[in-house]
Coordinates of C-alpha atoms in Angstrom, one line a residue:
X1 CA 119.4 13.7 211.2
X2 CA 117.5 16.0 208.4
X3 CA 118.0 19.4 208.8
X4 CA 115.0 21.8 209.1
X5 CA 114.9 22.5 205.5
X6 CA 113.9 18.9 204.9
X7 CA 111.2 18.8 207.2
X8 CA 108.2 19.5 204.7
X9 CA 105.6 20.8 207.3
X10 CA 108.2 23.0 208.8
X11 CA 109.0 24.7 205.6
X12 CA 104.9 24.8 204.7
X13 CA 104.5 26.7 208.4
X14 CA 107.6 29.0 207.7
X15 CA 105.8 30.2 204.0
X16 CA 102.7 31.1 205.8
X17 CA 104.8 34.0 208.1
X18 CA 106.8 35.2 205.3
X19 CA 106.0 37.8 203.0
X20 CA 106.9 36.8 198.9
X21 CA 109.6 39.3 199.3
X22 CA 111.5 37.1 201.8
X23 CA 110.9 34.2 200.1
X24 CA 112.5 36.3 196.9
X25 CA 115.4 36.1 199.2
X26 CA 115.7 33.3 200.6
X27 CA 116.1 30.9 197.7
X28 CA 119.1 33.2 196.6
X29 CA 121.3 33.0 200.1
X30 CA 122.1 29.1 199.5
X31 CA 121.0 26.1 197.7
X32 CA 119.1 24.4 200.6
X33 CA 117.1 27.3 200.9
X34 CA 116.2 27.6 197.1
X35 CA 115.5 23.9 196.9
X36 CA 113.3 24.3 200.2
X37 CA 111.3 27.3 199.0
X38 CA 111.3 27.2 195.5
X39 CA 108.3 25.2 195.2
X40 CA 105.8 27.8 197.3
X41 CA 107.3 30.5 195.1
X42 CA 105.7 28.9 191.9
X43 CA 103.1 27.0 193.7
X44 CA 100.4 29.9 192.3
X45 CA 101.6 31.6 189.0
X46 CA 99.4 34.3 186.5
X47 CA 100.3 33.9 182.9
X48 CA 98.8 37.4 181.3
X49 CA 99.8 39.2 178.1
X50 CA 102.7 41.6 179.1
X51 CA 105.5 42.6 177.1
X52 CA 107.7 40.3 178.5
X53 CA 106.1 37.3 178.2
X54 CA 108.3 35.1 175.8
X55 CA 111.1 35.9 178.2
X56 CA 109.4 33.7 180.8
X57 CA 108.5 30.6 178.2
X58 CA 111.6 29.0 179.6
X59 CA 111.4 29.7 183.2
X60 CA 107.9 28.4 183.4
X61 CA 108.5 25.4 181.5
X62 CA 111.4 24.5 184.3
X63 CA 109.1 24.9 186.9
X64 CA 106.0 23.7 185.5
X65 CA 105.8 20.7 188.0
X66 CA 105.9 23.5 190.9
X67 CA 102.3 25.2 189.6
X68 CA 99.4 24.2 191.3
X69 CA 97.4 27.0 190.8
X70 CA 97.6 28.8 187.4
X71 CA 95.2 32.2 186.4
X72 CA 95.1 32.0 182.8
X73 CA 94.4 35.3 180.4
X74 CA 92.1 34.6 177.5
X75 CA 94.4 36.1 174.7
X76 CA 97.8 34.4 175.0
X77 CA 100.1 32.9 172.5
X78 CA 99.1 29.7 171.3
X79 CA 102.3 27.9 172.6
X80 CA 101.5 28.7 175.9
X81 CA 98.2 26.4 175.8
X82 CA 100.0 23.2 175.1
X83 CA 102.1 23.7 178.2
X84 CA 101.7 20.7 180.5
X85 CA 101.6 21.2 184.8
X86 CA 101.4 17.8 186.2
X87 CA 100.5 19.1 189.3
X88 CA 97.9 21.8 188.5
X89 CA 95.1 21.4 190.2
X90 CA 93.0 24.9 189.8
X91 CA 92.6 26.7 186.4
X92 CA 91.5 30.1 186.1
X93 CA 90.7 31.9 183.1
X94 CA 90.0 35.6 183.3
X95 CA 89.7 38.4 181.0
X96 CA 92.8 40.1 180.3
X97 CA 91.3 43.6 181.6
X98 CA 90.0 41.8 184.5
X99 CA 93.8 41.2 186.2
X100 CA 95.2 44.3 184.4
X101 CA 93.1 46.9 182.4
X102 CA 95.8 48.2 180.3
X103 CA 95.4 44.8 178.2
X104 CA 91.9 44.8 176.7
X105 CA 92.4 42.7 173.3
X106 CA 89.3 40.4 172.4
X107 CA 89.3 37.1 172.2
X108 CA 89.5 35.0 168.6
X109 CA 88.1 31.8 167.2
X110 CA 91.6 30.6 167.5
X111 CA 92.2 31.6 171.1
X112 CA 89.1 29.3 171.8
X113 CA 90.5 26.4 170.1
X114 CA 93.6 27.0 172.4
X115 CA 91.3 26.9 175.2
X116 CA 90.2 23.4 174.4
X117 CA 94.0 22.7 174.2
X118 CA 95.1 23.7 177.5
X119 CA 92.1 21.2 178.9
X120 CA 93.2 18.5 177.4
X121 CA 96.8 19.1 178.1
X122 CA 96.4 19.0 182.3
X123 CA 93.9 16.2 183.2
X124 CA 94.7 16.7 186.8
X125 CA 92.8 19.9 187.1
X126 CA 89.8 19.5 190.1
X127 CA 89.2 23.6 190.6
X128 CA 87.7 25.7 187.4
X129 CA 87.2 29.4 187.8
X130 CA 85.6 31.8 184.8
X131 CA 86.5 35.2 185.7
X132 CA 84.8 37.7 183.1
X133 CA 85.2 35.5 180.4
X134 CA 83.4 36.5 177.0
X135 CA 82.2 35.4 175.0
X136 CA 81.7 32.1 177.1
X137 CA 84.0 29.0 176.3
X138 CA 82.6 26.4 173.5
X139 CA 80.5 23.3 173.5
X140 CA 84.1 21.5 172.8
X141 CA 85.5 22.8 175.9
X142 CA 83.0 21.7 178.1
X143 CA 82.8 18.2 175.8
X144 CA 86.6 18.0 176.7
X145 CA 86.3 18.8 180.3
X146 CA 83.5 15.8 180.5
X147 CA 86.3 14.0 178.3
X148 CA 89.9 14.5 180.0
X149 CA 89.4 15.7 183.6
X150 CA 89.3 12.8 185.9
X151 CA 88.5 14.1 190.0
X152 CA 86.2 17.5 189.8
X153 CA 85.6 19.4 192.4
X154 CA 84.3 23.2 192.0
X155 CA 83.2 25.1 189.0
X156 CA 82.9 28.7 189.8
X157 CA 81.8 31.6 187.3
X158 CA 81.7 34.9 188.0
X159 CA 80.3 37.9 185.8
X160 CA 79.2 35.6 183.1
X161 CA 76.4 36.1 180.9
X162 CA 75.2 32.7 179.0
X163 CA 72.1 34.0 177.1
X164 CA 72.3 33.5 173.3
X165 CA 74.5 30.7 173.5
X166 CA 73.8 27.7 170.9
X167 CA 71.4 24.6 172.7
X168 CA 74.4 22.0 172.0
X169 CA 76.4 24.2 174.1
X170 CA 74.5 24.7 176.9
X171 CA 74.1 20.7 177.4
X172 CA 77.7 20.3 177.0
X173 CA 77.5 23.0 179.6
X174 CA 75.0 21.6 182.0
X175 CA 76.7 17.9 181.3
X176 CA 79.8 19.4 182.8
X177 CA 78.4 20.7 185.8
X178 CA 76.9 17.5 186.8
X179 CA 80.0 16.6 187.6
X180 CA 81.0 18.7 189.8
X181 CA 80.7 18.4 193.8
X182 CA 80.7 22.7 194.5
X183 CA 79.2 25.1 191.6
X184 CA 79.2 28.7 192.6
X185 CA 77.8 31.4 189.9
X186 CA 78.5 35.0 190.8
X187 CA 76.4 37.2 189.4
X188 CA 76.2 34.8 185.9
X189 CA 73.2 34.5 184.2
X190 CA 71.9 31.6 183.4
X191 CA 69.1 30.3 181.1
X192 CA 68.4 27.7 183.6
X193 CA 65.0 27.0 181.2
X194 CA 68.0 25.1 178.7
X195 CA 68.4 22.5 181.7
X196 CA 66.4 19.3 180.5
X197 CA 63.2 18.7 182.8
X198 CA 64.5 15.2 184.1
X199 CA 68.3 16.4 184.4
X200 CA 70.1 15.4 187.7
X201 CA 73.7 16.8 189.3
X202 CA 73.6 13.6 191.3
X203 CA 77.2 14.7 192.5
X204 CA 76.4 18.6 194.0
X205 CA 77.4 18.5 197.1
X206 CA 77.4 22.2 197.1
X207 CA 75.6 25.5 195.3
X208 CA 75.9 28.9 195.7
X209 CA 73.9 31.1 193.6
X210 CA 74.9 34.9 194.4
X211 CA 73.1 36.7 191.3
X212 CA 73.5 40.6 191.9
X213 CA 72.7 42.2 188.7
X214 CA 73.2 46.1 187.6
X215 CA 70.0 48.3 188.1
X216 CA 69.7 48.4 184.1
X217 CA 70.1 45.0 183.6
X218 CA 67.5 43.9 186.3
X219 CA 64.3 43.0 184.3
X220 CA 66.5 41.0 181.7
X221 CA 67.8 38.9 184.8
X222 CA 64.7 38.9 186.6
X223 CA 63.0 37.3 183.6
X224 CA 65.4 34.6 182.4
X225 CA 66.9 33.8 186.1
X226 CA 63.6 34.0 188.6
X227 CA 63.9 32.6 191.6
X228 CA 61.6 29.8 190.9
X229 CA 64.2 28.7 188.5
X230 CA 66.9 29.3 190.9
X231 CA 64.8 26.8 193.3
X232 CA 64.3 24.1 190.6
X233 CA 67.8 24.5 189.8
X234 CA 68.8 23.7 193.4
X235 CA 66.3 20.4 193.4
X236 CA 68.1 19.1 190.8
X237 CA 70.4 18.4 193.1
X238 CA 69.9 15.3 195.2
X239 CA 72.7 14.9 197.2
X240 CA 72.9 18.5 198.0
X241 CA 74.6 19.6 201.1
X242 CA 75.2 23.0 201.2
X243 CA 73.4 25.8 199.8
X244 CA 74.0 29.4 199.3
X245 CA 71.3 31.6 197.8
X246 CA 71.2 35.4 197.1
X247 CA 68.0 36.1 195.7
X248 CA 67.4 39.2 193.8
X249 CA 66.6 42.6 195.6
X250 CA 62.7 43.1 195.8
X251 CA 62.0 39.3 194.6
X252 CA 59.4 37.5 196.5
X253 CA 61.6 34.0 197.6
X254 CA 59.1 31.1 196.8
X255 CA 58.6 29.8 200.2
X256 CA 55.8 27.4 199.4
X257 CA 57.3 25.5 196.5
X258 CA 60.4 25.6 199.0
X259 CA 58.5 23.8 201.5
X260 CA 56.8 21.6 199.5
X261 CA 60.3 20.5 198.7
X262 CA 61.7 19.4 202.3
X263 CA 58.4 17.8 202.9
X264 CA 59.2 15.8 199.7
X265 CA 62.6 15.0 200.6
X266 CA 64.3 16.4 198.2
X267 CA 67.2 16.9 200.2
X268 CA 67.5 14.1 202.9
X269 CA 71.4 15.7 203.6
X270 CA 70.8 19.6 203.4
X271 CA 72.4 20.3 206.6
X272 CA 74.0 24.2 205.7
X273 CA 72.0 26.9 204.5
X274 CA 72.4 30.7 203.9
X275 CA 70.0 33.0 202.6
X276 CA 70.1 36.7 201.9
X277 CA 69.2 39.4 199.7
X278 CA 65.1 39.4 199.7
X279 CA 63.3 41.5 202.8
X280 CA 60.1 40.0 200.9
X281 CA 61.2 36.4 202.2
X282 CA 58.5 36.8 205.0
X283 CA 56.6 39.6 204.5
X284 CA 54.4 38.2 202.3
X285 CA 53.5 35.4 203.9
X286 CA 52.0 34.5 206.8
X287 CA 54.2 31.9 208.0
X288 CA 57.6 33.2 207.7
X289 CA 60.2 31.2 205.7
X290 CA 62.5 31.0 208.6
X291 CA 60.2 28.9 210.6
X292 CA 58.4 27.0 207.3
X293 CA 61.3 25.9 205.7
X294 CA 64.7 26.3 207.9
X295 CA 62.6 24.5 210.6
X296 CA 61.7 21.1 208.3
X297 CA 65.7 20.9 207.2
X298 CA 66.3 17.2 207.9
X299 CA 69.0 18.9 210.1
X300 CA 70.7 21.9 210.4
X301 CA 74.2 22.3 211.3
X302 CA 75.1 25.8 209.6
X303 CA 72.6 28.8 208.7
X304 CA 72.9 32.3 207.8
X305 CA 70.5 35.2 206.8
X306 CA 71.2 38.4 205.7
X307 CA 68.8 41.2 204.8
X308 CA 66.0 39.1 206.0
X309 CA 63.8 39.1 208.9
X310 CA 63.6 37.0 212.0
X311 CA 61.3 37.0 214.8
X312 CA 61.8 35.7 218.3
X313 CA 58.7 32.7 217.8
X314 CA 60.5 32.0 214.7
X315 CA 63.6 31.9 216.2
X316 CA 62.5 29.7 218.9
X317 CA 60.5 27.1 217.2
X318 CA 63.8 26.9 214.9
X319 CA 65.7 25.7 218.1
X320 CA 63.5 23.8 219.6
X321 CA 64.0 21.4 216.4
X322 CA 67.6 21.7 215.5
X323 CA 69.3 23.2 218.9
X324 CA 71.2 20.0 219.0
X325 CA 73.2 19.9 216.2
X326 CA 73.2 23.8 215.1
X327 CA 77.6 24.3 214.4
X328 CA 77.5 27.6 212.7
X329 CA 74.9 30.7 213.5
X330 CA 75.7 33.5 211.2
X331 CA 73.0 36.3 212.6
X332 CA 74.8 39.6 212.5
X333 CA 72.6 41.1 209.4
X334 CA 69.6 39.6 210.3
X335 CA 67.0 41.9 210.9
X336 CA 64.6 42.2 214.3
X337 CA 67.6 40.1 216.1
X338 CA 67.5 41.2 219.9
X339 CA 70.3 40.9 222.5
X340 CA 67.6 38.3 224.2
X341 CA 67.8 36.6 221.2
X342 CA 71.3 36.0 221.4
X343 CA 71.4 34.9 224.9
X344 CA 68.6 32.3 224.2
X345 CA 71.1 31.1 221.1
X346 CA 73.6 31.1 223.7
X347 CA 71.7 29.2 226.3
X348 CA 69.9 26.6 223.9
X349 CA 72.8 25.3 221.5
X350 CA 75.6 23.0 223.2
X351 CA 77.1 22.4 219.8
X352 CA 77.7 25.6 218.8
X353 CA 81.1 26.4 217.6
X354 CA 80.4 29.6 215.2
X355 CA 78.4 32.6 216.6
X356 CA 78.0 35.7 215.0
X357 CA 75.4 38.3 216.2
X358 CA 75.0 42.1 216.5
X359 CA 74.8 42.7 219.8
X360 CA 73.6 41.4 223.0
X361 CA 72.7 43.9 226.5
X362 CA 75.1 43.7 229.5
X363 CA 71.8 42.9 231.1
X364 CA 70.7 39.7 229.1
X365 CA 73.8 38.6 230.8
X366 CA 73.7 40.2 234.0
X367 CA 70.2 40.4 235.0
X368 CA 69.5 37.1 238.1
X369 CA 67.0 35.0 236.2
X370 CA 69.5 35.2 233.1
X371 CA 70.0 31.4 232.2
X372 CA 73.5 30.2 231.8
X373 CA 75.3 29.7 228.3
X374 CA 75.8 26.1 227.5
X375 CA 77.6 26.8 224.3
X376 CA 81.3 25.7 225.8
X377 CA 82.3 24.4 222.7
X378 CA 82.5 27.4 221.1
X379 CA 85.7 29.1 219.2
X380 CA 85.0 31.6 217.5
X381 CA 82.3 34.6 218.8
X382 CA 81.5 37.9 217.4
X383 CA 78.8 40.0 219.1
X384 CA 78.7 43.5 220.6
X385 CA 78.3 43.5 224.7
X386 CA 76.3 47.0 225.2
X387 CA 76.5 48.5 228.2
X388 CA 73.5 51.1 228.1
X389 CA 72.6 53.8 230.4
X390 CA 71.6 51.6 233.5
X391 CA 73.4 48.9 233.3
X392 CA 74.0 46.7 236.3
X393 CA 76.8 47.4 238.6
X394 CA 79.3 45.2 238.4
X395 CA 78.3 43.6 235.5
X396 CA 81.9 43.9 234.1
X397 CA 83.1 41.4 236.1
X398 CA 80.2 39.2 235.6
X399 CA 80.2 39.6 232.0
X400 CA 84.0 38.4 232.0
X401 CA 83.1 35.7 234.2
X402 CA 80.2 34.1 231.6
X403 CA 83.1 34.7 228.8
X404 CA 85.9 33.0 230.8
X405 CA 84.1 29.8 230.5
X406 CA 84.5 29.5 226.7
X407 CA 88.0 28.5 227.1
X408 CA 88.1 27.2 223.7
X409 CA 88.0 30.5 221.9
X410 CA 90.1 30.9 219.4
X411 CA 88.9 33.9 217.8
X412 CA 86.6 36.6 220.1
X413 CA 85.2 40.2 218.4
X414 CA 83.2 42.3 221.2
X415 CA 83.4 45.1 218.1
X416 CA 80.7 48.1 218.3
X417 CA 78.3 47.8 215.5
X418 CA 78.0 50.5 212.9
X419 CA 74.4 50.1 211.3
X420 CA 71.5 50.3 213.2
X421 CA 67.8 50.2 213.0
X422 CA 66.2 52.8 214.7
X423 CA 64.6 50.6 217.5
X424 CA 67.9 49.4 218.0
X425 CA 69.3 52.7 218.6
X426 CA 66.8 53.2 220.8
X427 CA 67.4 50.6 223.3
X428 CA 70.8 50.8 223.2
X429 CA 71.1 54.6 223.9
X430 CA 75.2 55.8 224.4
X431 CA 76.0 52.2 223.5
X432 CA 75.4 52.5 220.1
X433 CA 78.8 55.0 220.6
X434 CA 80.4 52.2 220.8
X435 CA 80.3 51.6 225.1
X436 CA 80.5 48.6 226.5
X437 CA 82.5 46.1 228.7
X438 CA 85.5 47.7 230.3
X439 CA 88.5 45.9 229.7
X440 CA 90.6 46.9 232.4
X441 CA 92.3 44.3 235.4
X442 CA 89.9 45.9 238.1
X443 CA 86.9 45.3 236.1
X444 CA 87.5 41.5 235.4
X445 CA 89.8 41.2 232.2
X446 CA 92.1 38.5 233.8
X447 CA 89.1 35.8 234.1
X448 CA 90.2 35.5 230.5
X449 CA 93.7 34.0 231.5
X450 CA 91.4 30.6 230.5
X451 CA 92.1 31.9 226.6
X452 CA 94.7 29.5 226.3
X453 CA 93.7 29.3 222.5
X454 CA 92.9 32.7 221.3
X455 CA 94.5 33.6 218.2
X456 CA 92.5 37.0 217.6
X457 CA 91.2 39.5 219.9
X458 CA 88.9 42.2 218.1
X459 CA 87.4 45.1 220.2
X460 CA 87.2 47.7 217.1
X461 CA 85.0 50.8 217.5
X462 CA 84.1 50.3 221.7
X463 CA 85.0 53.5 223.7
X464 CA 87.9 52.1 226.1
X465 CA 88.9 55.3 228.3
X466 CA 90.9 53.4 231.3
X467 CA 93.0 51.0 229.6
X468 CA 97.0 51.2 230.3
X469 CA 100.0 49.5 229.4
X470 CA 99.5 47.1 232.4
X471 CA 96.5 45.7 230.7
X472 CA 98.3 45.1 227.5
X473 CA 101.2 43.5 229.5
X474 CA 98.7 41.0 230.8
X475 CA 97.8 40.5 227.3
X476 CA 101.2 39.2 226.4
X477 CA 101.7 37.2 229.8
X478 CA 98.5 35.0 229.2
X479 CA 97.4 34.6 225.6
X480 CA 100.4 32.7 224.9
X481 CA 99.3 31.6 221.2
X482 CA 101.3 33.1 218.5
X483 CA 100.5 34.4 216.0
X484 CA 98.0 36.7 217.7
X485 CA 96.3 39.8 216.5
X486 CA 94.4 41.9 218.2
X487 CA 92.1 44.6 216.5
X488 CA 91.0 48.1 218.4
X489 CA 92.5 51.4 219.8
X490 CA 93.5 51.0 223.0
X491 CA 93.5 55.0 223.6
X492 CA 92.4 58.0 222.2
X493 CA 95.5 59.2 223.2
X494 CA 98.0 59.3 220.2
X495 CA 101.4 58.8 222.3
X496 CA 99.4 56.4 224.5
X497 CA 98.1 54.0 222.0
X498 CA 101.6 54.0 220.1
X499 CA 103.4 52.8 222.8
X500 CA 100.8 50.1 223.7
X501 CA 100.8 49.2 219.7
X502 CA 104.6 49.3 220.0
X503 CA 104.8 47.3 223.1
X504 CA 102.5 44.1 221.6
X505 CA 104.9 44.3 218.1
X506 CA 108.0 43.9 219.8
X507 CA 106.4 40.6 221.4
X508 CA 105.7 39.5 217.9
X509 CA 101.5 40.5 218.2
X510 CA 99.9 41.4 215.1
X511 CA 98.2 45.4 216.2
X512 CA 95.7 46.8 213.9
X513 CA 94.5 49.9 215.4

């Protein structure tokens, strides 16, 4: 019979609960134990310029089969880009001041060519990450990319500028990302006029475009990245999934060409889509963008907005199309979003798995004509339960009853909000100080004995005067699932809420107060 240390998936659970520190440790007490854990120890590894870095040449040669994930300063000795990892399968490059910023040496012509090296040296690579790389890498490192690397999955660039570079090597460029299935560019800009008119990324599955210039740089980025690029960018991508746009602050979004493009068809399998960063994505118009273009998305299983407006009609005629097959509703910094909108999410989408709202009134739940969730399948729900002056008596208990039957939960946040619009703060009055559903035994809590799954309980920042130790005993009795954290203070009361933090540690519960 093996013992556990040759049980793969029991040592891959064990790394997840141990610090590095234990692993440290543990591959020095015996041999099993180093052979067990010494991959996990190497699986991600930084190679950066420090003062000992020839002293580790032979130690990382040993273990180079062990290195999955290697972060990769721009200014290293030469010998260290012909080094081969069989197994590698993300590359990072980063500026050397990026990781540390006591090593701030620029980049040569030769450190380039080593660059071009390292590519060629570990074919297996699938991940690519630029952090703060400049100048940018050359036409010959993309050209070798295209070349060597077999399975790609994501390219991701972050703080890159790529204005000024020569034609050539913004095709070798462009060339590269066409083969990609993800490309994510934070706050990069792009000359996205260098892409050829008829170019295709046939395999973009994904895009996320989060471009979040400095104030001085904003006309510069404004005027080679406009979101009309950004768009065409984006339908150059047939098989596109996925996509993630931040839009500029104070850019009108350009909702027509947008919708001319899902009446085309440019997309037939755009199912995800997340939007933020522009409050002019419906003011200006007269239909808003949430209802002309989220509601002709051949289907919609995932959508988030921040920073942009939604209306209850817009909200609405966006369900009455997709409620069926809506997964994922990421709502929380939407603007105009009402606690009756969040019960009519609640009530429309028997799909939903993924909620995330600001808040929703004690007495969208409470009130007698309030409609019954349908949303059973969910796991995971974040929203504020305010309990304003007013509210229904009893509605504790009622509230905990409408939660108990989401017995899949896994993860549930009845958090107070922090940021509020001033008609929100309006209606909800001394909830907005964080009151809401009591969770005490005599107001309800153990209708949630059906959280047979929950892994994280978050109640940060809701004013929670009566509960005692016996309610945090329950806690421990009934959500069985470890590891679980739970997130809040229990009591104003220093000695109090350290014995009740106390009490959940010893049981092996992750407390954050």
């Amino acid at each position: 019979m093996p013992s556990v240390f040759e049980l793969p998936e029991i040592i891959h659970l064990l790394t997840k609960y141990l610090y590095m520190d234990d692993l440290y440790n543990c591959v020095q007490v015996s041999r099993s134990l180093h052979t067990a854990f010494i991959p996990f120890l190497w699986d991600e590894f930084m190679l950066m310029p420090t003062a000992d870095i020839q002293d580790n040449l032979s130690a990382i040669k040993t273990h180079a089969h062990h290195i999955r994930r290697l972060i990769f300063g721009v200014t290293l000795p030469t010998e260290y880009y012909t080094l081969q990892f069989v197994n590698l399968q993300r590359l990072e490059f980063a500026r050397n001041d990026y990781i540390d910023n006591r090593y701030r040496e620029e980049p040569t012509e030769q450190h380039f060519q080593d660059q071009i090296q390292i590519v060629q040296s570990n074919p297996t690579v699938e991940t690519l990450v630029l952090n703060d790389v400049y100048p940018e890498p050359s036409r010959g490192f993309w050209n070798m990319i295209i070349k060597e690397w077999k399975v790609l999955y994501m390219l991701m660039i972050r703080r890159g500028s790529f204005h000024g570079l020569p034609l050539p090597t913004m095709e070798a460029f462009w060339e590269a990302c066409a083969r990609f299935k993800v490309l994510e560019f934070v706050d990069t800009s792009l000359p996205l006029t260098t892409i050829p008119v008829d170019f295709k990324f046939p395999h973009v599955k994904t895009l996320m475009m989060w471009f979040l210039p400095n104030e001085e740089n904003i006309d510069q980025h404004t005027a080679a990245c406009g979101s009309l690029n950004q768009l065409e960018l984006a339908m150059k991508c047939p098989t596109l999934k996925a996509l993630y746009w931040h839009t500029l602050k104070g850019m009108t979004a350009p909702v027509r060409e947008f919708q001319q493009a899902l009446l085309n068809e440019t997309w037939p399998r755009l199912d995800t889509l997340h939007l933020s960063g522009s409050s002019k994505m419906t003011d200006e118009y007269e239909e808003p963008l949430l209802t002309s273009v989220v509601y002709l998305l051949p289907t919609l299983k995932e959508w988030k907005i921040l920073q942009c407006r939604i209306e209850p009609l817009s909200l609405s005629r966006v369900l009455d199309r997709h409620f069926t097959t809506i997964e994922t509703l990421h709502l929380a910094l939407a603007v105009g979003m009402t606690g009756a909108m969040v019960h009519e999410v609640m009530a429309r989408c028997p799909g939903l798995k993924r909620f995330e709202a600001r808040y929703i009134l004690a007495e969208d739940i409470c009130h007698p004509s309030s409609r019954p969730w349908v949303c059973d399948r969910l796991e995971h729900l974040s929203v504020f339960i305010a309990k304003p002056e007013g509210s229904p008596e009893g509605c504790d208990r009622m509230i905990f009853e409408r939660l108990s039957r989401l017995s899949r939960l896994s993860q549930l946040s009845l958090g107070g909000i922090f940021r509020l619009e001033r008609p929100e703060a309006e209606i909800l009055g001394r909830a907005a100080q964080g009151w809401s559903v009591d969770l005490t035994l005599n107001s309800g809590l153990g209708l949630l004995s059906s959280f047979t799954r929950l892994q994280r309980f978050e109640f940060k920042g809701t004013q929670q005067p009566n509960v005692r130790v016996k309610e945090v005993e329950w806690m421990v009795e009934h959500w069985k699932r470890r590891p679980l954290t739970v997130v809040g203070m229990f009591s104003k009361n220093e000695e109090q809420q350290n014995e009740m933090s106390k009490f959940l540690r010893d049981r092996g519960i992750i407390c954050i107060c």
